């Protein structure tokens, strides 16, 4: 405390004297008090950490929660930025509880950013190698770019999501029918149409029911049966989270229904490894080709901000009968998704 001594009084000998009168001119920070700037910084740190903690808490609890948690879970690694900002604000504010809180949140984020689940190497000898491509052509707008990529990369199996029956399907029939004589499709307008193209003979299956087309087939890959299933569940829109979970659950049921036949489940899952509903699909024993080739966090959507900001929601999932030689994400014009190309090898059962 600062002050000046003024005023009169009675001395010790009974006569007039001077006694100090204290006038307060300022108050220093005391225990429990912060300057206004520090209070603002502490509040800012607390609010940032509270928001991130809700998302991280749902990830820890193995649930996708409610809006906006599923949408934010798709971008879980990017939550490192507000967490770092909160730590800086807590340090400036000398908000020690916030610092400890932030360090805990940071540690959990670092833990969950690691790829989910374990990988397994096939035990049997390799019997067939082939190339898989999945691409969301956004209402058919990227059909020409897809055709060019297919001719350049020469995949053996092509999964095409959002293949509009008026804009996309006729082009694929005209341009690729000779190279891919076998096909299975759900013909529809807009985003509901999907097509599965193959160099290998196909036997049609019922596919997986959904709002958008998800055709399926069994391929004869050089004498070996391989289940092929296109994935395109609804996105986790605020009013459709239940539908998104149910359709991912239907894909999980497909994967779990037959764990002995080699399986390729590929497409636009509208989900990343940070979504509990997608991890349930992986828990059936399927493995992500991108993870097997050390690209578990390469973003595939949205192309307007990738690779600086994005998430991997396009996947090629494989049963444990497969190994992966490599994967590549391809940029296609006129779509908000990157295509995913995977070189895979089927191994014999032992």
Coordinates of C-alpha atoms in Angstrom, one line a residue:
X1 CA 0.0 0.0 0.0
X2 CA 1.3 3.4 -0.9
X3 CA 0.3 6.7 0.9
X4 CA 1.5 10.1 2.2
X5 CA 1.5 11.2 5.8
X6 CA -0.3 14.5 6.5
X7 CA -2.3 16.1 9.4
X8 CA -1.7 17.3 13.0
X9 CA -2.0 15.7 16.4
X10 CA -0.9 15.9 20.1
X11 CA 2.7 15.1 20.9
X12 CA 3.8 12.8 23.7
X13 CA 4.5 15.7 26.0
X14 CA 0.9 17.0 25.7
X15 CA 1.7 19.7 23.2
X16 CA 0.9 20.0 19.6
X17 CA 2.6 17.4 17.5
X18 CA 2.5 15.8 14.2
X19 CA 0.8 12.4 13.7
X20 CA 0.7 10.6 10.3
X21 CA -2.6 10.5 8.5
X22 CA -2.4 8.1 5.6
X23 CA -4.0 8.9 2.3
X24 CA -4.3 5.9 -0.1
X25 CA -3.1 6.6 -3.6
X26 CA -3.0 3.0 -5.0
X27 CA -3.6 -0.6 -4.1
X28 CA -1.2 -3.3 -5.1
X29 CA -2.2 -6.8 -6.2
X30 CA -3.0 -8.9 -3.2
X31 CA -3.6 -12.6 -2.7
X32 CA -6.6 -13.7 -4.8
X33 CA -6.8 -10.5 -6.8
X34 CA -5.8 -10.1 -10.4
X35 CA -5.4 -7.1 -12.6
X36 CA -8.2 -6.8 -15.2
X37 CA -6.0 -8.0 -18.0
X38 CA -5.0 -11.1 -16.1
X39 CA -8.7 -11.8 -15.3
X40 CA -9.6 -11.6 -19.0
X41 CA -6.7 -14.0 -19.9
X42 CA -7.8 -16.4 -17.1
X43 CA -11.4 -16.4 -18.3
X44 CA -10.3 -16.9 -21.9
X45 CA -8.1 -19.8 -20.9
X46 CA -10.9 -21.4 -19.0
X47 CA -13.5 -21.0 -21.8
X48 CA -11.1 -22.5 -24.3
X49 CA -10.2 -25.4 -22.1
X50 CA -13.9 -26.0 -21.2
X51 CA -14.8 -26.3 -24.9
X52 CA -11.9 -28.6 -25.8
X53 CA -12.5 -30.7 -22.6
X54 CA -16.1 -31.5 -23.7
X55 CA -14.8 -32.9 -27.0
X56 CA -11.9 -34.8 -25.4
X57 CA -14.2 -36.1 -22.6
X58 CA -16.5 -37.6 -25.2
X59 CA -13.5 -39.2 -27.0
X60 CA -12.3 -40.6 -23.6
X61 CA -15.8 -41.9 -22.9
X62 CA -15.9 -43.6 -26.4
X63 CA -19.0 -41.7 -27.5
X64 CA -19.7 -39.2 -30.2
X65 CA -22.0 -37.2 -28.1
X66 CA -24.4 -34.6 -29.5
X67 CA -23.9 -31.6 -31.8
X68 CA -21.4 -30.0 -32.1
X69 CA -19.2 -32.8 -30.6
X70 CA -19.3 -35.2 -33.6
X71 CA -18.5 -32.4 -36.0
X72 CA -15.5 -31.3 -33.9
X73 CA -14.3 -34.8 -33.3
X74 CA -13.6 -35.0 -37.1
X75 CA -11.0 -32.3 -36.5
X76 CA -9.6 -33.6 -33.2
X77 CA -5.9 -33.0 -34.0
X78 CA -6.6 -29.3 -34.7
X79 CA -7.9 -28.9 -31.1
X80 CA -4.2 -28.7 -30.3
X81 CA -4.4 -25.0 -31.4
X82 CA -7.0 -23.7 -28.9
X83 CA -5.3 -25.9 -26.2
X84 CA -2.0 -24.2 -26.8
X85 CA -3.6 -20.8 -26.8
X86 CA -5.3 -21.6 -23.5
X87 CA -2.0 -22.7 -22.0
X88 CA -0.4 -19.4 -23.1
X89 CA -3.3 -17.3 -21.6
X90 CA -3.1 -19.3 -18.4
X91 CA 0.6 -18.6 -18.1
X92 CA 0.1 -14.9 -18.7
X93 CA -2.7 -14.8 -16.1
X94 CA -0.7 -16.9 -13.6
X95 CA -3.7 -19.2 -13.6
X96 CA -1.9 -22.2 -12.2
X97 CA -5.0 -24.4 -12.1
X98 CA -5.6 -23.7 -15.8
X99 CA -2.0 -24.6 -16.6
X100 CA -2.4 -28.0 -15.0
X101 CA -5.8 -28.4 -16.7
X102 CA -4.3 -27.5 -20.1
X103 CA -1.4 -29.9 -19.7
X104 CA -3.8 -32.8 -18.9
X105 CA -5.9 -31.9 -22.0
X106 CA -2.8 -31.7 -24.1
X107 CA -1.6 -35.1 -23.0
X108 CA -5.0 -36.7 -23.8
X109 CA -5.0 -35.1 -27.3
X110 CA -1.5 -36.4 -27.9
X111 CA -2.7 -39.9 -26.9
X112 CA -5.8 -39.9 -29.1
X113 CA -4.0 -38.5 -32.1
X114 CA -2.1 -41.8 -32.3
X115 CA -3.7 -44.3 -34.8
X116 CA -6.5 -46.4 -33.3
X117 CA -6.2 -50.1 -32.8
X118 CA -3.6 -52.7 -33.5
X119 CA -2.3 -53.9 -36.9
X120 CA -1.8 -57.5 -37.9
X121 CA 0.3 -58.9 -40.7
X122 CA -1.2 -61.7 -42.8
X123 CA 0.4 -65.1 -42.1
X124 CA -0.2 -66.8 -45.4
X125 CA 1.6 -66.5 -48.7
X126 CA 0.5 -63.8 -51.2
X127 CA -1.9 -65.1 -53.8
X128 CA -3.1 -62.0 -55.7
X129 CA -2.3 -58.3 -55.9
X130 CA -4.6 -55.6 -57.2
X131 CA -5.3 -51.8 -57.0
X132 CA -8.3 -50.2 -55.4
X133 CA -9.6 -46.6 -56.0
X134 CA -12.4 -44.8 -54.1
X135 CA -13.6 -41.4 -55.1
X136 CA -16.5 -39.2 -54.2
X137 CA -17.2 -37.2 -57.4
X138 CA -19.7 -34.7 -55.7
X139 CA -22.9 -35.1 -57.6
X140 CA -21.0 -36.3 -60.6
X141 CA -19.2 -33.0 -61.1
X142 CA -15.7 -34.7 -61.0
X143 CA -16.6 -37.5 -63.4
X144 CA -14.2 -36.3 -66.1
X145 CA -11.4 -35.9 -63.6
X146 CA -12.1 -39.4 -62.3
X147 CA -12.0 -41.0 -65.8
X148 CA -8.6 -39.3 -66.4
X149 CA -7.3 -40.6 -63.0
X150 CA -8.6 -44.1 -63.7
X151 CA -6.9 -44.2 -67.1
X152 CA -3.7 -43.0 -65.6
X153 CA -3.6 -45.1 -62.4
X154 CA -5.3 -48.3 -63.8
X155 CA -7.0 -49.5 -60.7
X156 CA -8.6 -53.0 -60.8
X157 CA -11.6 -52.0 -58.6
X158 CA -13.2 -48.6 -58.5
X159 CA -15.7 -47.4 -55.9
X160 CA -17.6 -44.2 -57.0
X161 CA -19.7 -42.3 -54.6
X162 CA -22.2 -39.5 -55.6
X163 CA -22.4 -40.8 -59.1
X164 CA -25.4 -39.0 -60.5
X165 CA -27.4 -41.2 -62.9
X166 CA -27.7 -38.3 -65.5
X167 CA -24.3 -36.7 -65.2
X168 CA -21.9 -39.5 -64.0
X169 CA -23.2 -42.9 -64.9
X170 CA -23.5 -42.4 -68.7
X171 CA -19.9 -41.1 -68.9
X172 CA -18.5 -44.1 -67.0
X173 CA -20.4 -46.5 -69.2
X174 CA -19.1 -44.8 -72.3
X175 CA -15.5 -44.2 -71.3
X176 CA -14.7 -47.1 -69.0
X177 CA -17.0 -50.0 -70.0
X178 CA -14.3 -51.7 -72.1
X179 CA -11.7 -51.7 -69.3
X180 CA -14.2 -52.5 -66.5
X181 CA -16.8 -54.9 -68.0
X182 CA -18.2 -55.8 -64.6
X183 CA -20.3 -53.3 -62.5
X184 CA -22.7 -53.1 -59.7
X185 CA -24.7 -49.9 -59.1
X186 CA -27.4 -48.0 -57.3
X187 CA -28.7 -45.7 -59.9
X188 CA -30.1 -42.4 -58.5
X189 CA -29.9 -38.7 -58.9
X190 CA -27.7 -36.4 -56.9
X191 CA -25.6 -37.8 -54.0
X192 CA -27.6 -41.1 -53.8
X193 CA -26.1 -42.8 -56.8
X194 CA -23.1 -45.0 -56.5
X195 CA -21.2 -47.4 -58.8
X196 CA -18.8 -50.2 -58.2
X197 CA -16.6 -51.0 -61.3
X198 CA -14.3 -54.1 -61.6
X199 CA -11.9 -55.8 -64.0
X200 CA -12.8 -59.0 -62.0
X201 CA -16.1 -60.9 -62.5
X202 CA -18.7 -59.9 -59.9
X203 CA -21.6 -61.7 -58.3
X204 CA -24.2 -59.2 -57.1
X205 CA -25.1 -59.0 -53.4
X206 CA -27.8 -57.1 -51.6
X207 CA -25.4 -54.3 -50.5
X208 CA -26.0 -52.3 -47.4
X209 CA -29.2 -50.3 -47.2
X210 CA -28.9 -46.6 -46.7
X211 CA -30.1 -43.2 -47.7
X212 CA -27.4 -43.0 -50.3
X213 CA -26.6 -46.0 -52.5
X214 CA -24.2 -48.6 -51.1
X215 CA -23.9 -51.4 -53.7
X216 CA -21.9 -54.6 -52.9
X217 CA -20.7 -57.7 -54.8
X218 CA -18.4 -60.7 -54.4
X219 CA -15.4 -60.6 -56.8
X220 CA -13.6 -63.5 -58.3
X221 CA -10.0 -62.3 -57.9
X222 CA -7.9 -64.8 -59.8
X223 CA -9.9 -67.7 -58.3
X224 CA -10.3 -66.2 -54.8
X225 CA -13.6 -64.8 -53.5
X226 CA -13.4 -61.3 -52.1
X227 CA -16.3 -59.3 -50.7
X228 CA -16.6 -55.8 -52.1
X229 CA -18.8 -53.2 -50.4
X230 CA -19.1 -49.5 -51.1
X231 CA -19.6 -47.2 -48.1
X232 CA -21.4 -43.9 -48.1
X233 CA -23.4 -43.3 -44.9
X234 CA -25.1 -40.0 -44.3
X235 CA -22.9 -37.2 -42.9
X236 CA -23.2 -36.3 -39.2
X237 CA -25.5 -33.3 -39.8
X238 CA -27.0 -31.7 -36.6
X239 CA -30.5 -33.1 -37.2
X240 CA -29.3 -36.5 -38.6
X241 CA -26.9 -37.9 -36.0
X242 CA -29.2 -40.9 -35.3
X243 CA -29.3 -41.7 -39.0
X244 CA -25.5 -41.3 -39.3
X245 CA -25.0 -43.7 -36.4
X246 CA -27.5 -46.3 -37.8
X247 CA -25.9 -46.3 -41.2
X248 CA -22.4 -46.7 -39.9
X249 CA -23.8 -49.4 -37.7
X250 CA -25.2 -51.2 -40.8
X251 CA -21.7 -51.1 -42.3
X252 CA -20.4 -52.6 -39.0
X253 CA -23.0 -55.4 -39.2
X254 CA -21.9 -56.1 -42.8
X255 CA -18.2 -56.4 -41.7
X256 CA -19.1 -58.6 -38.7
X257 CA -21.4 -60.9 -40.6
X258 CA -18.6 -62.8 -42.4
X259 CA -15.1 -62.7 -40.9
X260 CA -13.8 -65.5 -43.0
X261 CA -14.2 -64.2 -46.5
X262 CA -11.6 -61.6 -47.5
X263 CA -13.3 -58.2 -47.5
X264 CA -12.7 -54.7 -49.0
X265 CA -15.0 -52.0 -47.6
X266 CA -14.3 -48.7 -49.2
X267 CA -15.8 -45.3 -49.8
X268 CA -16.7 -42.0 -48.2
X269 CA -17.5 -43.0 -44.6
X270 CA -18.3 -39.4 -43.4
X271 CA -16.3 -40.4 -40.3
X272 CA -12.8 -40.5 -39.1
X273 CA -11.0 -42.7 -36.6
X274 CA -11.9 -40.2 -33.9
X275 CA -15.6 -41.1 -34.2
X276 CA -16.8 -43.9 -32.0
X277 CA -19.2 -45.1 -34.6
X278 CA -16.4 -45.6 -37.1
X279 CA -14.2 -47.3 -34.6
X280 CA -16.9 -49.9 -34.1
X281 CA -16.4 -50.8 -37.8
X282 CA -12.7 -51.2 -37.2
X283 CA -13.4 -53.3 -34.2
X284 CA -14.8 -56.1 -36.4
X285 CA -11.2 -56.8 -37.5
X286 CA -10.9 -54.5 -40.5
X287 CA -7.8 -52.4 -40.9
X288 CA -7.4 -49.0 -42.6
X289 CA -5.1 -49.2 -45.7
X290 CA -3.9 -45.6 -45.1
X291 CA -2.8 -46.5 -41.6
X292 CA -1.0 -49.6 -42.9
X293 CA 1.0 -47.4 -45.2
X294 CA 1.8 -44.8 -42.5
X295 CA -0.8 -42.2 -43.6
X296 CA -3.4 -42.4 -40.8
X297 CA -3.9 -38.6 -40.6
X298 CA -3.6 -37.5 -44.3
X299 CA -6.8 -35.4 -44.8
X300 CA -9.1 -36.3 -47.7
X301 CA -11.9 -33.6 -47.0
X302 CA -12.6 -30.8 -47.6
X303 CA -10.3 -30.1 -50.6
X304 CA -10.7 -26.4 -50.2
X305 CA -8.5 -26.4 -47.1
X306 CA -6.5 -29.6 -47.4
X307 CA -3.7 -30.3 -46.6
X308 CA -3.5 -27.4 -44.1
X309 CA -6.9 -28.2 -42.5
X310 CA -8.9 -31.3 -43.1
X311 CA -9.8 -34.8 -41.9
X312 CA -9.6 -38.3 -43.3
X313 CA -13.1 -39.5 -44.0
X314 CA -12.4 -41.5 -47.2
X315 CA -11.1 -45.0 -46.4
X316 CA -10.2 -48.4 -47.8
X317 CA -10.8 -50.9 -45.1
X318 CA -9.4 -54.4 -45.4
X319 CA -9.8 -57.7 -43.6
X320 CA -6.7 -59.2 -42.1
X321 CA -6.1 -61.3 -45.2
X322 CA -4.6 -58.3 -46.9
X323 CA -1.3 -56.4 -46.8
X324 CA -0.8 -52.9 -48.3
X325 CA 2.1 -51.9 -50.6
X326 CA 1.2 -48.2 -50.6
X327 CA -1.6 -45.6 -50.6
X328 CA -1.9 -42.2 -52.3
X329 CA -4.4 -39.5 -52.1
X330 CA -5.3 -38.0 -55.5
X331 CA -6.6 -34.5 -56.1
X332 CA -9.5 -34.4 -58.5
X333 CA -11.0 -31.2 -59.9
X334 CA -14.6 -30.3 -59.1
X335 CA -15.1 -32.3 -55.9
X336 CA -14.6 -31.6 -52.3
X337 CA -13.0 -35.0 -51.7
X338 CA -9.6 -36.4 -52.5
X339 CA -9.6 -39.8 -54.1
X340 CA -7.8 -42.7 -52.4
X341 CA -5.7 -45.2 -54.3
X342 CA -4.5 -48.4 -52.5
X343 CA -2.2 -51.2 -53.7
X344 CA -3.2 -54.3 -51.8
X345 CA -2.1 -58.0 -51.7
X346 CA -4.4 -60.9 -50.8
X347 CA -2.8 -63.6 -48.7
X348 CA -3.8 -67.2 -48.4
X349 CA -5.4 -68.5 -45.2
X350 CA -3.1 -70.6 -42.9

